[in-house]
Amino acid sequence: MAKPALKAALLSPQRPLGDHPLLVAGPSLGTSTILWNRVATLLGNDYDVVAWDLPGHGVSPAATETFDVAALADAVVELVDSIAPGEAFHYAGVSLGGAVGLQLGIKHGERLKSLSVQNSGAKIGTPEGWLERAETVRTQGTPVMIQGSAQRWFAPGFMDREPEFSSRLLHALRDADRFSYAFCCEALASFDVRSELGSIRVPTQVIAGALDGVATPAMADEVAAGITAAGGTATAVTLEGVAHLAPAEAPAHVADLMRSLISWAESQGTAK
């Protein structure tokens, strides 16, 4: 299976990389690095924040063939190696980006210092649902998803309070390459790592939105339980009033949670 090409944006201040811990942030399906702008503003003085885009979204080139979530994880490692060769990094991802994080923990654990899985799960939705969506978007384009996504992504009232920010996120969806979006749906259709969670050995936090109908708090609990059952370290947190895009909806709360995870992981690293 082909490894897609990914591109990234530096969201922290321009400065030489390497003096601050590296934090790599992954998007949800249909969004772009914009999703992380607010959290990066809060964390960017202390961490080098690099956010990547899914194939055909934001600055990443369109995909020309199918890929799976494991291939996306491989592509993230390759991306990191292009900016900080061999460097270990902290990772945070939302939804599909969170699924990539779990895959990184399973397959590339030696490269991770900590893992923040947000609005995601070890299996998301049903294969039938994803394949149907892939077909719809292939034939009708991504704008067909805007209304449903707006309802899934944001808690009631968010779009009224934050019209500009929510509209920028929905524009990222509208501008995404329809074929790449469909490939992402197919990757989610075949994604199920529930039996592999026990191999994750990096400190992990799983963040859920109380109002998220896609990746429910129960799914976050399942991920944390799957990791801790095998002796790993993981906690699940549910944010009230948040739907499917925690970094957009509750940036201060998410940044605080991530900061405490990263600080703890960094202190463990120096203690070794």
Short mmCIF file of C-alpha atoms in Angstrom, two decimals:
data_model
loop_
_atom_site.label_atom_id
_atom_site.label_comp_id
_atom_site.label_asym_id
_atom_site.label_seq_id
_atom_site.Cartn_x
_atom_site.Cartn_y
_atom_site.Cartn_z
CA MET A 1 0.00 0.00 0.00
CA ALA A 2 1.34 3.42 -0.96
CA LYS A 3 2.53 5.90 1.63
CA PRO A 4 0.87 9.28 0.96
CA ALA A 5 2.96 12.47 0.88
CA LEU A 6 2.19 14.85 3.74
CA LYS A 7 3.09 18.48 4.25
CA ALA A 8 3.07 20.45 7.48
CA ALA A 9 2.93 23.99 8.80
CA LEU A 10 4.93 25.41 11.70
CA LEU A 11 2.36 26.94 14.07
CA SER A 12 4.79 28.10 16.76
CA PRO A 13 7.03 31.17 16.36
CA GLN A 14 9.78 31.00 13.72
CA ARG A 15 13.01 29.96 15.46
CA PRO A 16 15.59 27.21 15.11
CA LEU A 17 14.03 23.82 15.85
CA GLY A 18 15.52 21.72 18.62
CA ASP A 19 15.65 24.05 21.63
CA HIS A 20 12.05 23.21 22.56
CA PRO A 21 10.26 19.85 22.70
CA LEU A 22 8.67 18.95 19.35
CA LEU A 23 4.88 18.61 19.28
CA VAL A 24 3.33 17.18 16.11
CA ALA A 25 -0.41 17.76 15.66
CA GLY A 26 -2.77 15.89 13.35
CA PRO A 27 -6.12 16.97 11.88
CA SER A 28 -9.58 15.47 11.68
CA LEU A 29 -11.07 14.46 8.35
CA GLY A 30 -12.08 17.54 6.35
CA THR A 31 -10.12 20.06 8.42
CA SER A 32 -6.60 21.44 8.10
CA THR A 33 -3.85 22.79 10.34
CA ILE A 34 -6.29 25.66 11.14
CA LEU A 35 -7.84 23.27 13.67
CA TRP A 36 -4.71 23.65 15.85
CA ASN A 37 -4.18 27.42 15.52
CA ARG A 38 -5.63 28.33 18.92
CA VAL A 39 -3.96 25.57 20.90
CA ALA A 40 -0.65 26.35 19.15
CA THR A 41 -0.94 29.99 20.19
CA LEU A 42 -1.22 28.84 23.81
CA LEU A 43 1.60 26.26 23.61
CA GLY A 44 3.90 27.74 20.99
CA ASN A 45 6.24 29.58 23.36
CA ASP A 46 7.20 26.34 25.09
CA TYR A 47 7.00 23.78 22.28
CA ASP A 48 7.79 23.65 18.58
CA VAL A 49 4.31 22.95 17.19
CA VAL A 50 4.20 21.38 13.74
CA ALA A 51 0.77 20.49 12.32
CA TRP A 52 0.32 18.25 9.28
CA ASP A 53 -2.46 18.10 6.72
CA LEU A 54 -4.21 15.00 5.41
CA PRO A 55 -3.71 14.15 1.73
CA GLY A 56 -5.59 16.60 -0.48
CA HIS A 57 -6.37 18.86 2.50
CA GLY A 58 -4.66 22.17 3.32
CA VAL A 59 -1.10 22.16 1.97
CA SER A 60 -0.71 18.39 1.45
CA PRO A 61 -0.81 17.11 -2.14
CA ALA A 62 -3.78 15.00 -3.27
CA ALA A 63 -3.49 11.23 -2.98
CA THR A 64 -3.62 9.19 -6.17
CA GLU A 65 -4.15 5.75 -4.63
CA THR A 66 -5.55 4.10 -1.53
CA PHE A 67 -3.74 4.12 1.81
CA ASP A 68 -4.54 2.94 5.31
CA VAL A 69 -4.13 4.59 8.71
CA ALA A 70 -0.84 2.74 9.26
CA ALA A 71 0.52 4.30 6.05
CA LEU A 72 -0.48 7.75 7.34
CA ALA A 73 1.45 7.03 10.55
CA ASP A 74 4.51 6.00 8.49
CA ALA A 75 4.14 9.23 6.50
CA VAL A 76 4.07 11.29 9.72
CA VAL A 77 7.33 9.68 10.86
CA GLU A 78 8.85 10.43 7.45
CA LEU A 79 7.65 14.03 7.73
CA VAL A 80 9.25 14.40 11.17
CA ASP A 81 12.49 12.91 9.82
CA SER A 82 12.50 15.54 7.09
CA ILE A 83 12.54 18.35 9.68
CA ALA A 84 14.17 16.71 12.73
CA PRO A 85 15.84 13.44 11.69
CA GLY A 86 15.40 10.65 14.23
CA GLU A 87 13.88 13.02 16.78
CA ALA A 88 11.40 11.72 19.36
CA PHE A 89 8.26 13.84 19.54
CA HIS A 90 5.00 14.47 21.37
CA TYR A 91 1.93 13.76 19.27
CA ALA A 92 -1.65 15.01 19.41
CA GLY A 93 -4.38 14.23 16.90
CA VAL A 94 -8.12 14.66 16.45
CA SER A 95 -10.45 11.97 15.04
CA LEU A 96 -8.59 10.51 12.02
CA GLY A 97 -5.49 12.35 13.30
CA GLY A 98 -6.05 10.62 16.65
CA ALA A 99 -6.36 7.25 14.92
CA VAL A 100 -2.98 8.00 13.33
CA GLY A 101 -1.68 8.70 16.85
CA LEU A 102 -2.81 5.29 18.08
CA GLN A 103 -1.11 3.71 15.08
CA LEU A 104 2.07 5.66 15.88
CA GLY A 105 1.93 4.33 19.44
CA ILE A 106 1.47 0.76 18.21
CA LYS A 107 4.01 0.81 15.38
CA HIS A 108 6.44 3.65 16.12
CA GLY A 109 6.34 3.80 19.91
CA GLU A 110 10.09 4.38 20.16
CA ARG A 111 9.63 7.75 18.40
CA LEU A 112 6.86 9.02 20.68
CA LYS A 113 7.30 10.81 23.99
CA SER A 114 3.60 11.26 24.67
CA LEU A 115 0.28 10.77 22.91
CA SER A 116 -2.86 12.90 23.11
CA VAL A 117 -5.76 11.20 21.32
CA GLN A 118 -8.71 13.57 20.89
CA ASN A 119 -12.27 12.89 19.69
CA SER A 120 -11.18 9.52 18.37
CA GLY A 121 -11.30 5.80 19.01
CA ALA A 122 -9.66 2.46 18.26
CA LYS A 123 -12.46 1.94 15.72
CA ILE A 124 -14.63 4.82 14.50
CA GLY A 125 -18.03 4.33 12.91
CA THR A 126 -18.84 1.34 10.67
CA PRO A 127 -17.09 0.18 7.50
CA GLU A 128 -20.41 0.45 5.62
CA GLY A 129 -20.94 4.04 6.75
CA TRP A 130 -17.45 5.12 5.70
CA LEU A 131 -17.60 3.37 2.32
CA GLU A 132 -20.97 4.96 1.62
CA ARG A 133 -19.57 8.39 2.49
CA ALA A 134 -16.53 7.79 0.28
CA GLU A 135 -18.83 7.01 -2.65
CA THR A 136 -21.02 10.07 -2.01
CA VAL A 137 -18.06 12.44 -1.88
CA ARG A 138 -16.40 10.89 -4.93
CA THR A 139 -19.49 11.53 -7.01
CA GLN A 140 -20.78 14.78 -5.48
CA GLY A 141 -17.70 16.49 -4.03
CA THR A 142 -16.89 17.63 -0.48
CA PRO A 143 -19.44 20.50 -0.33
CA VAL A 144 -22.12 17.80 0.05
CA MET A 145 -20.63 17.11 3.51
CA ILE A 146 -20.74 20.67 4.86
CA GLN A 147 -24.13 20.67 6.55
CA GLY A 148 -23.70 17.28 8.24
CA SER A 149 -20.15 18.08 9.29
CA ALA A 150 -21.18 21.41 10.83
CA GLN A 151 -23.70 19.51 12.96
CA ARG A 152 -21.20 16.82 13.99
CA TRP A 153 -18.18 19.05 14.52
CA PHE A 154 -19.54 21.82 16.73
CA ALA A 155 -21.59 21.89 19.90
CA PRO A 156 -24.86 23.88 19.61
CA GLY A 157 -24.17 27.62 19.71
CA PHE A 158 -20.48 27.40 18.73
CA MET A 159 -21.00 28.61 15.16
CA ASP A 160 -22.99 31.61 16.43
CA ARG A 161 -20.28 32.49 18.95
CA GLU A 162 -17.38 31.82 16.56
CA PRO A 163 -18.69 32.49 13.04
CA GLU A 164 -15.32 33.31 11.52
CA PHE A 165 -13.38 30.39 12.97
CA SER A 166 -16.10 27.80 12.26
CA SER A 167 -16.43 29.11 8.72
CA ARG A 168 -12.67 28.78 8.13
CA LEU A 169 -12.85 25.14 9.23
CA LEU A 170 -15.81 24.45 6.94
CA HIS A 171 -13.97 26.15 4.06
CA ALA A 172 -11.11 23.68 4.57
CA LEU A 173 -13.66 20.90 4.05
CA ARG A 174 -15.13 22.58 0.96
CA ASP A 175 -11.65 23.00 -0.55
CA ALA A 176 -10.44 19.45 0.18
CA ASP A 177 -9.79 17.17 -2.78
CA ARG A 178 -12.82 14.88 -3.10
CA PHE A 179 -10.81 11.79 -4.07
CA SER A 180 -8.35 12.20 -1.19
CA TYR A 181 -11.28 12.70 1.21
CA ALA A 182 -12.79 9.46 -0.11
CA PHE A 183 -9.47 7.63 0.39
CA CYS A 184 -9.45 8.90 4.01
CA CYS A 185 -12.97 7.51 4.49
CA GLU A 186 -11.79 4.15 3.15
CA ALA A 187 -8.82 4.21 5.53
CA LEU A 188 -11.25 4.74 8.43
CA ALA A 189 -13.47 1.92 7.14
CA SER A 190 -10.65 -0.59 7.61
CA PHE A 191 -9.26 0.92 10.84
CA ASP A 192 -9.67 -1.20 13.98
CA VAL A 193 -6.81 -1.43 16.49
CA ARG A 194 -8.83 -2.48 19.53
CA SER A 195 -6.83 -5.68 19.91
CA GLU A 196 -3.50 -3.82 19.63
CA LEU A 197 -3.98 -1.09 22.25
CA GLY A 198 -1.99 -3.09 24.80
CA SER A 199 1.20 -2.53 22.81
CA ILE A 200 1.05 1.26 23.42
CA ARG A 201 3.67 2.06 26.04
CA VAL A 202 3.90 5.84 25.80
CA PRO A 203 2.06 8.11 28.31
CA THR A 204 -1.36 8.65 26.71
CA GLN A 205 -4.34 10.91 27.33
CA VAL A 206 -7.65 10.37 25.58
CA ILE A 207 -9.87 13.45 25.34
CA ALA A 208 -13.56 13.15 24.49
CA GLY A 209 -16.33 15.69 23.99
CA ALA A 210 -19.48 15.09 26.05
CA LEU A 211 -21.54 16.07 22.98
CA ASP A 212 -19.51 14.09 20.42
CA GLY A 213 -21.73 11.60 18.62
CA VAL A 214 -18.89 10.38 16.38
CA ALA A 215 -16.21 9.49 18.92
CA THR A 216 -18.10 9.11 22.18
CA PRO A 217 -16.71 9.32 25.74
CA ALA A 218 -17.27 5.53 25.95
CA MET A 219 -14.86 5.10 23.02
CA ALA A 220 -12.27 7.22 24.83
CA ASP A 221 -12.69 5.06 27.94
CA GLU A 222 -12.25 1.94 25.79
CA VAL A 223 -8.93 3.24 24.42
CA ALA A 224 -7.59 4.16 27.87
CA ALA A 225 -8.72 0.82 29.32
CA GLY A 226 -7.11 -1.11 26.44
CA ILE A 227 -3.78 0.60 27.12
CA THR A 228 -3.83 0.34 30.92
CA ALA A 229 -5.01 -3.31 30.94
CA ALA A 230 -1.64 -4.27 29.50
CA GLY A 231 0.31 -2.13 31.95
CA GLY A 232 0.48 1.09 29.94
CA THR A 233 -0.28 4.59 31.24
CA ALA A 234 -3.45 6.26 29.97
CA THR A 235 -6.24 8.50 31.25
CA ALA A 236 -9.54 9.45 29.63
CA VAL A 237 -11.09 12.90 30.10
CA THR A 238 -14.50 14.12 28.91
CA LEU A 239 -14.95 17.84 28.19
CA GLU A 240 -18.41 19.21 28.86
CA GLY A 241 -20.08 21.27 26.13
CA VAL A 242 -17.67 20.02 23.45
CA ALA A 243 -18.60 18.06 20.32
CA HIS A 244 -16.12 16.62 17.78
CA LEU A 245 -13.35 19.25 17.49
CA ALA A 246 -11.97 19.80 20.99
CA PRO A 247 -8.95 21.98 20.00
CA ALA A 248 -11.28 24.39 18.18
CA GLU A 249 -14.07 24.37 20.73
CA ALA A 250 -12.12 24.33 24.02
CA PRO A 251 -8.56 25.41 23.16
CA ALA A 252 -7.58 26.59 26.65
CA HIS A 253 -8.78 23.40 28.32
CA VAL A 254 -7.14 21.20 25.66
CA ALA A 255 -3.87 23.18 25.85
CA ASP A 256 -3.80 22.76 29.66
CA LEU A 257 -4.37 19.00 29.40
CA MET A 258 -1.69 18.67 26.74
CA ARG A 259 0.77 20.79 28.69
CA SER A 260 0.41 18.65 31.79
CA LEU A 261 0.85 15.44 29.77
CA ILE A 262 3.90 16.77 27.91
CA SER A 263 5.51 18.19 31.08
CA TRP A 264 5.02 14.88 32.87
CA ALA A 265 6.42 12.89 29.93
CA GLU A 266 9.41 15.25 29.64
CA SER A 267 10.15 14.86 33.37
CA GLN A 268 9.99 11.07 33.04
CA GLY A 269 12.39 11.28 30.11
CA THR A 270 14.98 13.27 32.06
CA ALA A 271 14.61 11.00 35.10
CA LYS A 272 15.70 7.91 33.16
#
